[in-house]
Amino acid sequence: MTLEVIGISVLWVFLFGYIMVASIDFGAGFFNAYSTLTGRAHVLAKVIQRYLSPVWEVTNVFLVFFFVGIVGFFPKVASYYGTVLLVPASLALILLAIRGSYYAFVTYGGLRGKRYTLLYGLSGLLIPASLSIVLTISEGGFVSRQNGALVLDYAALFTSPLTWSIVVLSLTAVLYISAVFLTWYAREARDSRAEALLRRYALLWAGPAILTAAGIMVELRAHNPGHYARMLEVWWLFALSLLLFGRSVYLIWKKRQYGTAFLLLAGQFFLAFFGYGLSHYPYLLYPYLTIYDSFTSETMGIALIIAFIAGLCLLIPSLYLLFRLFLFDPDYLQGKRDNHA
Amino acid sequence: MGAESSVWFSRLLTELTLSFHIIYATIGVGVPLMIMLAQWVGIRNGDEHYILLARRWTRGFVITVAVGVVTGTAIGLQLSLLWPNFMELAGNVIALPLFMETFAFFFEAIFLGIYMYTWDRFKNPKKHLLLLVPVAIGASFSAIFITIVNAFMNAPQGFDVVDGQLVNVNPLVAMFNPAMPTKVAHVLATAYMTSAFVLAAIAAYRLLKGSHHVYHKKALLLTMKLGLIFSIASAIIGDFSGKYLAQYQPEKLAAAEWHFETEKNASLIMYGVLADGEVKYEIRIPYALSILAHNNPKAEVIGLDQFAKEDIPPLYIHYLFDIMVTIGVGLLFLSLLFVIGTWRGWRFVAAGWFRRLIVLGGPLAIFAIEAGWWMAEVGRQPWILRGIMRTEDAATTSTHVDTMLLLFAALYLILAIGSITVLTRMFRHNPVERELADRGGEHR
Ligand code: HDD
Ligand code: HEM
Ligand code: HEM
């Protein structure tokens, strides 16, 4: 493996991690807001608060890790994407700020406000939508050079069917991932009302999630035939992913082994995302930027990888402790403890 | 909006975000240490008051951290959005500490979540205290790593530029640049100092408002002692920072001191105003600048006459320098008086006017942080990477920076109002007296 490939793999894993943990967070916020609207707040609020409040900062660091890491490993990304993404990334930042401040002011600070809860829920859908634009842009065709400066063609971007199918996919995926995880969590917490409701959501969003994923393939075929062709080369990854999807929906349908169902779902997204990434390789931005022509100096690359390994040695035990205390501790899950400062 | 105004608005937005973030960041670095010390004193002496102190500080702390995370995420991404050319170079040479910083964040965030939600969960309270250690370490290390990046901007090294290409990159040499030791030490010491004075201000405010509970008196004495220790440290390290500047960034020191001509036996200018190139109403301390710069009253100090006009930073940083040093020395004496006075039983340290000064000390310390950063950053101008890349060459070419500036300004306004409201509500609705009673503590 070359340094470039190691670098992009590390970033890829953290991006995948972010997509999973953030989807749970975003979707939960949305379900919470939705149930507040429909007068069922009490059903979900507890489950959501108990799981999300201790971990949201960790979720956020995954994102920070990704964007700091990509500039470290592939500095040219800063000058290409940095210029182009000013507006979409700033909007995403503002939305992320709304979420962060919701935790600060409402969960920790005790402010109450229905409108705030709704805003928070809505931001959970808008953030994936605005972040997913980056994936669309990376497919090429929306960025051009004019007088030496890079410009983003907003008109083309917002009228492209590819953009919208990626946006819709990000939304359905967020809701599906989140519903499956929370169904499992609610069962562990022995909260049968929340479990029943969330299971309904999970089944409801399974179909749209898989349909929109298939839709992307169709759009890509028209938009970026090269990428599409490479995706077909690794068709078996996507087929395997579909198999896992079927199995996890089946388990949820049968109300069996939600934990396994969630793991299968994680596998499903892992494979699909891996297939997508593999076929995107080596491009970071079609057709301007590949991981090879944008890689950092060799010494820096090695230093970053060493730092990464050292960091992991610190991180994995800590994450294990966090999950043991909050995710797999029966007393905490069932709300028998309230040890908040 | 043209390219020139892109630079202008990018600067404004960077200044705004960093100036806002630094308030929360400073508290985020210093307060965990204070909580740790209070909880440790409480456990060691079996004193419930200190433990409650730690617990109440934690509640406020998580709110400032959350806003710090939000604004920090913004600045982290904005650096690439607004200064893409700089970040491309930085990515090649100084990405290592930035990358390590994210691990420090991870570490801190994980243990903060655990610490916050495990009060009274362990039979042995020392175990709970132990969980705070990684929070304090993580917070301080994120300050260390980010300050290393900033030190690199002031004293870049660890690479060569040959025909516009970066070669011979050495990340460790870049990290351990000459600016790094004083900068890191000063930033850490002032963060601890500021946090101590902010917490002291809260305790003094409670006492002023008529509460006579010993809880507040204990809190005040503890924080003022810590404030004293860290303000002495800050002043000493600040003096070393001056010596660093004299050797490696003489133009910044000369601009901050209005030292126009290179000379021996240089005197230090305090205060004063600059009108038409003339310094008026100033206080001159003979030999003091030579001492600050070289520890020798006779030493020669380089003046602005040695630099081309376009390489000289704005001269208004002199005022910022004065603000920082005045507040620093003032707080040092305030806490010294308080500690000696309490020890000796002097009455005036419990008087209303003295407590009002302590309340003022909290905001002033934060003001000193702002002044210090503004002096350091504006004093680096016109360079973003001193001697290598000018600020105007580093900025984005995007034409929407002005709109983003408005958006973020509105966001920070809301965050500021929100955090002030929440923090004041939290402590007003749940006074210490009531909480102590609820926990079965004694009344006074
Ligand atoms: C509570 C805040 C505070 C206080 C009381 C002081 N400082 Fe400070 N100072 C800072 C907060 C600060 C800072 C915010 O942390 C800075 C900005 C950038 C940096 O590295 O640290 C700084 C920078 C800074 C620099 C510039 C370093 C550089 O640009 O590389 C010098 C020369 C001093 N300080 C000197 C002093 C002296 C002689 C003080 C005497 C009391 C003093 N500071 C008190
Ligand atoms: C790693 C640390 C830091 C980096 C990479 C960094 C980066 C930058 C950049 C890119 C600019 C714009 C160029 C300019 O206008 O000068 C700047 C300026 C500035 N930064 Fe820093 N900064 C760092 C730390 C800080 C901190 C912690 C503060 C605290 C508030 C700060 C305050 C400022 C201010 C006030 C300016 C405006 C100076 C001017 O435009 O005249 N910086 N910095
Ligand atoms: C010396 C000045 C600074 C100090 C002391 C400081 C410290 C902190 C602290 C304590 C936090 C909260 C971290 C947490 O609890 O997770 C934070 C957040 C953050 N800071 Fe700063 N910061 C400084 C300047 C900067 C600058 C210049 C940048 C830009 C590169 C930056 C980037 C960030 C980011 C990305 C976060 C969010 C991390 C997260 O999601 O946990 N900071 N900072």
Short mmCIF file of N, CA and C in Angstrom, two decimals, chain B residues 26-146:
data_model
loop_
_atom_site.label_atom_id
_atom_site.label_comp_id
_atom_site.label_asym_id
_atom_site.label_seq_id
_atom_site.Cartn_x
_atom_site.Cartn_y
_atom_site.Cartn_z
N THR B 26 -10.54 29.61 26.16
CA THR B 26 -9.73 29.89 27.34
C THR B 26 -10.37 29.29 28.59
N ILE B 27 -11.69 29.49 28.70
CA ILE B 27 -12.39 28.91 29.84
C ILE B 27 -12.32 27.39 29.76
N GLY B 28 -12.45 26.87 28.55
CA GLY B 28 -12.39 25.42 28.37
C GLY B 28 -11.04 24.82 28.75
N VAL B 29 -9.98 25.60 28.61
CA VAL B 29 -8.65 25.09 28.96
C VAL B 29 -8.42 25.19 30.47
N GLY B 30 -8.85 26.28 31.05
CA GLY B 30 -8.51 26.54 32.45
C GLY B 30 -9.44 25.91 33.46
N VAL B 31 -10.74 25.93 33.17
CA VAL B 31 -11.69 25.52 34.21
C VAL B 31 -11.56 24.04 34.63
N PRO B 32 -11.30 23.10 33.71
CA PRO B 32 -11.14 21.71 34.19
C PRO B 32 -10.08 21.59 35.27
N LEU B 33 -9.00 22.35 35.13
CA LEU B 33 -7.96 22.29 36.15
C LEU B 33 -8.50 22.79 37.49
N MET B 34 -9.30 23.87 37.43
CA MET B 34 -9.87 24.43 38.67
C MET B 34 -10.84 23.42 39.30
N ILE B 35 -11.66 22.78 38.47
CA ILE B 35 -12.61 21.79 39.00
C ILE B 35 -11.83 20.67 39.66
N MET B 36 -10.77 20.25 38.99
CA MET B 36 -9.98 19.14 39.51
C MET B 36 -9.40 19.50 40.88
N LEU B 37 -8.84 20.71 40.98
CA LEU B 37 -8.24 21.11 42.26
C LEU B 37 -9.31 21.20 43.35
N ALA B 38 -10.47 21.77 43.03
CA ALA B 38 -11.51 21.91 44.04
C ALA B 38 -11.97 20.54 44.51
N GLN B 39 -12.20 19.64 43.55
CA GLN B 39 -12.69 18.31 43.93
C GLN B 39 -11.64 17.56 44.75
N TRP B 40 -10.39 17.77 44.40
CA TRP B 40 -9.31 17.11 45.12
C TRP B 40 -9.24 17.63 46.56
N VAL B 41 -9.31 18.95 46.72
CA VAL B 41 -9.30 19.53 48.07
C VAL B 41 -10.49 18.97 48.86
N GLY B 42 -11.65 18.91 48.20
CA GLY B 42 -12.85 18.42 48.87
C GLY B 42 -12.70 16.98 49.34
N ILE B 43 -12.16 16.13 48.48
CA ILE B 43 -12.01 14.72 48.85
C ILE B 43 -10.97 14.58 49.95
N ARG B 44 -9.87 15.33 49.80
CA ARG B 44 -8.79 15.20 50.78
C ARG B 44 -9.24 15.65 52.16
N ASN B 45 -9.96 16.79 52.23
CA ASN B 45 -10.37 17.31 53.53
C ASN B 45 -11.74 16.81 53.96
N GLY B 46 -12.36 15.99 53.13
CA GLY B 46 -13.71 15.55 53.45
C GLY B 46 -14.68 16.72 53.56
N ASP B 47 -14.46 17.74 52.74
CA ASP B 47 -15.27 18.95 52.82
C ASP B 47 -16.28 18.99 51.67
N GLU B 48 -17.54 18.80 52.02
CA GLU B 48 -18.61 18.75 51.02
C GLU B 48 -18.68 20.03 50.17
N HIS B 49 -18.29 21.15 50.78
CA HIS B 49 -18.40 22.42 50.06
C HIS B 49 -17.57 22.43 48.78
N TYR B 50 -16.35 21.95 48.89
CA TYR B 50 -15.48 21.98 47.70
C TYR B 50 -15.99 21.02 46.64
N ILE B 51 -16.57 19.91 47.09
CA ILE B 51 -17.09 18.95 46.12
C ILE B 51 -18.28 19.56 45.38
N LEU B 52 -19.13 20.25 46.13
CA LEU B 52 -20.25 20.91 45.48
C LEU B 52 -19.76 22.01 44.54
N LEU B 53 -18.71 22.69 44.96
CA LEU B 53 -18.10 23.71 44.11
C LEU B 53 -17.71 23.11 42.76
N ALA B 54 -17.03 21.97 42.84
CA ALA B 54 -16.61 21.30 41.61
C ALA B 54 -17.83 20.94 40.77
N ARG B 55 -18.86 20.48 41.44
CA ARG B 55 -20.03 20.03 40.71
C ARG B 55 -20.75 21.18 40.02
N ARG B 56 -20.85 22.29 40.73
CA ARG B 56 -21.54 23.44 40.13
C ARG B 56 -20.70 24.05 39.01
N TRP B 57 -19.40 24.10 39.19
CA TRP B 57 -18.55 24.59 38.10
C TRP B 57 -18.71 23.71 36.87
N THR B 58 -18.79 22.39 37.10
CA THR B 58 -18.93 21.49 35.96
C THR B 58 -20.17 21.81 35.14
N ARG B 59 -21.27 22.10 35.83
CA ARG B 59 -22.51 22.39 35.11
C ARG B 59 -22.36 23.59 34.20
N GLY B 60 -21.71 24.62 34.72
CA GLY B 60 -21.50 25.78 33.87
C GLY B 60 -20.50 25.48 32.77
N PHE B 61 -19.49 24.71 33.14
CA PHE B 61 -18.40 24.40 32.21
C PHE B 61 -18.91 23.68 30.95
N VAL B 62 -19.83 22.70 31.13
CA VAL B 62 -20.26 21.96 29.95
C VAL B 62 -20.94 22.88 28.95
N ILE B 63 -21.54 23.94 29.42
CA ILE B 63 -22.18 24.86 28.49
C ILE B 63 -21.14 25.64 27.71
N THR B 64 -20.12 26.13 28.42
CA THR B 64 -19.09 26.86 27.68
C THR B 64 -18.34 25.92 26.73
N VAL B 65 -18.14 24.69 27.13
CA VAL B 65 -17.46 23.76 26.22
C VAL B 65 -18.29 23.53 24.97
N ALA B 66 -19.60 23.37 25.16
CA ALA B 66 -20.43 23.11 23.99
C ALA B 66 -20.36 24.27 23.00
N VAL B 67 -20.40 25.49 23.52
CA VAL B 67 -20.28 26.63 22.61
C VAL B 67 -18.86 26.69 22.02
N GLY B 68 -17.87 26.29 22.83
CA GLY B 68 -16.50 26.23 22.31
C GLY B 68 -16.36 25.23 21.18
N VAL B 69 -17.03 24.11 21.30
CA VAL B 69 -16.98 23.10 20.24
C VAL B 69 -17.60 23.65 18.97
N VAL B 70 -18.74 24.32 19.14
CA VAL B 70 -19.44 24.87 17.98
C VAL B 70 -18.57 25.90 17.27
N THR B 71 -18.03 26.86 18.03
CA THR B 71 -17.24 27.91 17.38
C THR B 71 -15.90 27.36 16.90
N GLY B 72 -15.36 26.38 17.63
CA GLY B 72 -14.10 25.78 17.21
C GLY B 72 -14.24 25.03 15.90
N THR B 73 -15.36 24.31 15.75
CA THR B 73 -15.60 23.62 14.49
C THR B 73 -15.67 24.65 13.37
N ALA B 74 -16.31 25.78 13.67
CA ALA B 74 -16.41 26.83 12.65
C ALA B 74 -15.02 27.32 12.24
N ILE B 75 -14.17 27.66 13.21
CA ILE B 75 -12.87 28.21 12.83
C ILE B 75 -12.02 27.15 12.13
N GLY B 76 -12.12 25.91 12.59
CA GLY B 76 -11.33 24.85 11.96
C GLY B 76 -11.62 24.73 10.47
N LEU B 77 -12.91 24.79 10.13
CA LEU B 77 -13.27 24.69 8.72
C LEU B 77 -13.03 26.01 7.99
N GLN B 78 -13.29 27.10 8.69
CA GLN B 78 -13.10 28.41 8.04
C GLN B 78 -11.65 28.64 7.61
N LEU B 79 -10.70 28.08 8.35
CA LEU B 79 -9.31 28.29 7.95
C LEU B 79 -9.10 27.80 6.52
N SER B 80 -9.69 26.65 6.17
CA SER B 80 -9.56 26.16 4.81
C SER B 80 -10.43 26.95 3.84
N LEU B 81 -11.58 27.41 4.32
CA LEU B 81 -12.49 28.11 3.41
C LEU B 81 -11.98 29.50 3.08
N LEU B 82 -11.39 30.17 4.07
CA LEU B 82 -11.02 31.57 3.86
C LEU B 82 -9.56 31.73 3.44
N TRP B 83 -8.70 30.81 3.89
CA TRP B 83 -7.27 30.95 3.61
C TRP B 83 -6.75 29.69 2.91
N PRO B 84 -7.36 29.33 1.75
CA PRO B 84 -6.99 28.06 1.12
C PRO B 84 -5.51 27.97 0.76
N ASN B 85 -4.89 29.07 0.34
CA ASN B 85 -3.48 28.98 -0.07
C ASN B 85 -2.57 28.76 1.13
N PHE B 86 -2.93 29.44 2.23
CA PHE B 86 -2.17 29.24 3.44
C PHE B 86 -2.32 27.80 3.94
N MET B 87 -3.54 27.29 3.91
CA MET B 87 -3.75 25.96 4.44
C MET B 87 -3.10 24.91 3.57
N GLU B 88 -2.97 25.19 2.28
CA GLU B 88 -2.28 24.23 1.42
C GLU B 88 -0.82 24.11 1.86
N LEU B 89 -0.19 25.26 2.11
CA LEU B 89 1.19 25.22 2.58
C LEU B 89 1.27 24.62 3.98
N ALA B 90 0.35 25.06 4.85
CA ALA B 90 0.33 24.56 6.22
C ALA B 90 0.13 23.05 6.23
N GLY B 91 -0.74 22.57 5.34
CA GLY B 91 -0.99 21.14 5.28
C GLY B 91 0.29 20.37 5.01
N ASN B 92 1.16 20.94 4.24
CA ASN B 92 2.41 20.25 3.93
C ASN B 92 3.40 20.27 5.08
N VAL B 93 3.36 21.32 5.88
CA VAL B 93 4.45 21.51 6.84
C VAL B 93 4.02 21.40 8.30
N ILE B 94 2.82 21.90 8.64
CA ILE B 94 2.48 22.00 10.04
C ILE B 94 1.17 21.25 10.35
N ALA B 95 0.80 20.31 9.46
CA ALA B 95 -0.44 19.58 9.68
C ALA B 95 -0.37 18.67 10.90
N LEU B 96 0.84 18.29 11.29
CA LEU B 96 0.95 17.30 12.37
C LEU B 96 0.30 17.76 13.67
N PRO B 97 0.65 18.95 14.21
CA PRO B 97 -0.03 19.35 15.46
C PRO B 97 -1.53 19.57 15.27
N LEU B 98 -1.95 20.06 14.11
CA LEU B 98 -3.39 20.21 13.89
C LEU B 98 -4.09 18.86 13.99
N PHE B 99 -3.44 17.86 13.41
CA PHE B 99 -4.01 16.51 13.40
C PHE B 99 -4.02 15.96 14.83
N MET B 100 -2.92 16.19 15.55
CA MET B 100 -2.86 15.67 16.92
C MET B 100 -3.88 16.37 17.80
N GLU B 101 -4.20 17.61 17.45
CA GLU B 101 -5.19 18.33 18.24
C GLU B 101 -6.54 17.60 18.22
N THR B 102 -6.87 17.04 17.05
CA THR B 102 -8.18 16.36 17.01
C THR B 102 -8.20 15.17 17.96
N PHE B 103 -7.05 14.54 18.17
CA PHE B 103 -7.03 13.44 19.14
C PHE B 103 -7.21 13.98 20.55
N ALA B 104 -6.60 15.15 20.81
CA ALA B 104 -6.79 15.75 22.14
C ALA B 104 -8.27 16.07 22.35
N PHE B 105 -8.94 16.56 21.30
CA PHE B 105 -10.38 16.84 21.41
C PHE B 105 -11.15 15.57 21.70
N PHE B 106 -10.82 14.53 20.97
CA PHE B 106 -11.50 13.24 21.13
C PHE B 106 -11.41 12.79 22.58
N PHE B 107 -10.20 12.81 23.05
CA PHE B 107 -9.90 12.36 24.39
C PHE B 107 -10.71 13.16 25.41
N GLU B 108 -10.68 14.48 25.22
CA GLU B 108 -11.38 15.35 26.15
C GLU B 108 -12.90 15.13 26.08
N ALA B 109 -13.42 15.07 24.86
CA ALA B 109 -14.87 14.94 24.70
C ALA B 109 -15.37 13.64 25.31
N ILE B 110 -14.63 12.55 25.09
CA ILE B 110 -15.06 11.26 25.61
C ILE B 110 -15.13 11.30 27.13
N PHE B 111 -14.06 11.77 27.75
CA PHE B 111 -14.03 11.73 29.21
C PHE B 111 -14.92 12.80 29.83
N LEU B 112 -15.14 13.88 29.13
CA LEU B 112 -16.07 14.87 29.68
C LEU B 112 -17.47 14.27 29.75
N GLY B 113 -17.86 13.57 28.67
CA GLY B 113 -19.16 12.90 28.68
C GLY B 113 -19.26 11.94 29.86
N ILE B 114 -18.20 11.16 30.07
CA ILE B 114 -18.24 10.19 31.16
C ILE B 114 -18.28 10.90 32.51
N TYR B 115 -17.41 11.87 32.68
CA TYR B 115 -17.32 12.57 33.97
C TYR B 115 -18.65 13.21 34.33
N MET B 116 -19.23 13.86 33.34
CA MET B 116 -20.43 14.63 33.59
C MET B 116 -21.59 13.75 34.03
N TYR B 117 -21.65 12.56 33.48
CA TYR B 117 -22.81 11.70 33.75
C TYR B 117 -22.52 10.62 34.78
N THR B 118 -21.44 10.75 35.54
CA THR B 118 -21.16 9.71 36.52
C THR B 118 -20.97 10.26 37.92
N TRP B 119 -21.60 11.40 38.21
CA TRP B 119 -21.51 11.92 39.58
C TRP B 119 -22.18 10.93 40.52
N ASP B 120 -21.55 10.65 41.64
CA ASP B 120 -22.08 9.75 42.67
C ASP B 120 -22.25 8.32 42.17
N ARG B 121 -21.71 8.01 41.02
CA ARG B 121 -21.92 6.66 40.53
C ARG B 121 -20.91 5.68 41.13
N PHE B 122 -19.74 6.20 41.51
CA PHE B 122 -18.71 5.31 42.05
C PHE B 122 -18.70 5.37 43.57
N LYS B 123 -18.42 4.24 44.18
CA LYS B 123 -18.35 4.23 45.65
C LYS B 123 -17.16 5.06 46.12
N ASN B 124 -16.05 4.90 45.42
CA ASN B 124 -14.85 5.64 45.78
C ASN B 124 -14.79 6.93 44.98
N PRO B 125 -14.95 8.11 45.63
CA PRO B 125 -15.01 9.36 44.87
C PRO B 125 -13.73 9.66 44.11
N LYS B 126 -12.61 9.06 44.54
CA LYS B 126 -11.36 9.32 43.84
C LYS B 126 -11.41 8.81 42.40
N LYS B 127 -12.18 7.73 42.21
CA LYS B 127 -12.31 7.20 40.85
C LYS B 127 -12.95 8.22 39.94
N HIS B 128 -13.94 8.91 40.49
CA HIS B 128 -14.63 9.91 39.68
C HIS B 128 -13.68 11.07 39.36
N LEU B 129 -12.91 11.46 40.36
CA LEU B 129 -11.93 12.54 40.14
C LEU B 129 -10.93 12.15 39.04
N LEU B 130 -10.56 10.86 39.07
CA LEU B 130 -9.59 10.38 38.09
C LEU B 130 -10.09 10.58 36.65
N LEU B 131 -11.42 10.51 36.47
CA LEU B 131 -11.98 10.68 35.13
C LEU B 131 -11.79 12.10 34.60
N LEU B 132 -11.57 13.02 35.53
CA LEU B 132 -11.41 14.42 35.11
C LEU B 132 -10.00 14.68 34.59
N VAL B 133 -9.05 13.86 35.03
CA VAL B 133 -7.66 14.10 34.62
C VAL B 133 -7.52 14.12 33.10
N PRO B 134 -8.07 13.12 32.39
CA PRO B 134 -7.96 13.20 30.93
C PRO B 134 -8.65 14.41 30.33
N VAL B 135 -9.72 14.90 30.96
CA VAL B 135 -10.38 16.10 30.45
C VAL B 135 -9.42 17.28 30.52
N ALA B 136 -8.80 17.45 31.69
CA ALA B 136 -7.88 18.57 31.85
C ALA B 136 -6.68 18.43 30.92
N ILE B 137 -6.16 17.21 30.82
CA ILE B 137 -5.01 17.00 29.93
C ILE B 137 -5.39 17.26 28.48
N GLY B 138 -6.54 16.72 28.08
CA GLY B 138 -6.98 16.90 26.69
C GLY B 138 -7.16 18.37 26.37
N ALA B 139 -7.78 19.11 27.29
CA ALA B 139 -8.02 20.54 27.03
C ALA B 139 -6.71 21.28 26.91
N SER B 140 -5.79 21.02 27.84
CA SER B 140 -4.52 21.75 27.77
C SER B 140 -3.73 21.36 26.53
N PHE B 141 -3.81 20.08 26.16
CA PHE B 141 -3.06 19.69 24.96
C PHE B 141 -3.67 20.26 23.70
N SER B 142 -5.00 20.44 23.66
CA SER B 142 -5.51 21.08 22.45
C SER B 142 -5.01 22.51 22.36
N ALA B 143 -4.90 23.17 23.52
CA ALA B 143 -4.33 24.53 23.48
C ALA B 143 -2.87 24.48 23.04
N ILE B 144 -2.12 23.50 23.54
CA ILE B 144 -0.71 23.40 23.18
C ILE B 144 -0.55 23.20 21.68
N PHE B 145 -1.31 22.25 21.13
CA PHE B 145 -1.14 21.94 19.71
C PHE B 145 -1.54 23.12 18.83
N ILE B 146 -2.67 23.75 19.15
CA ILE B 146 -3.11 24.84 18.28
C ILE B 146 -2.15 26.03 18.40
#
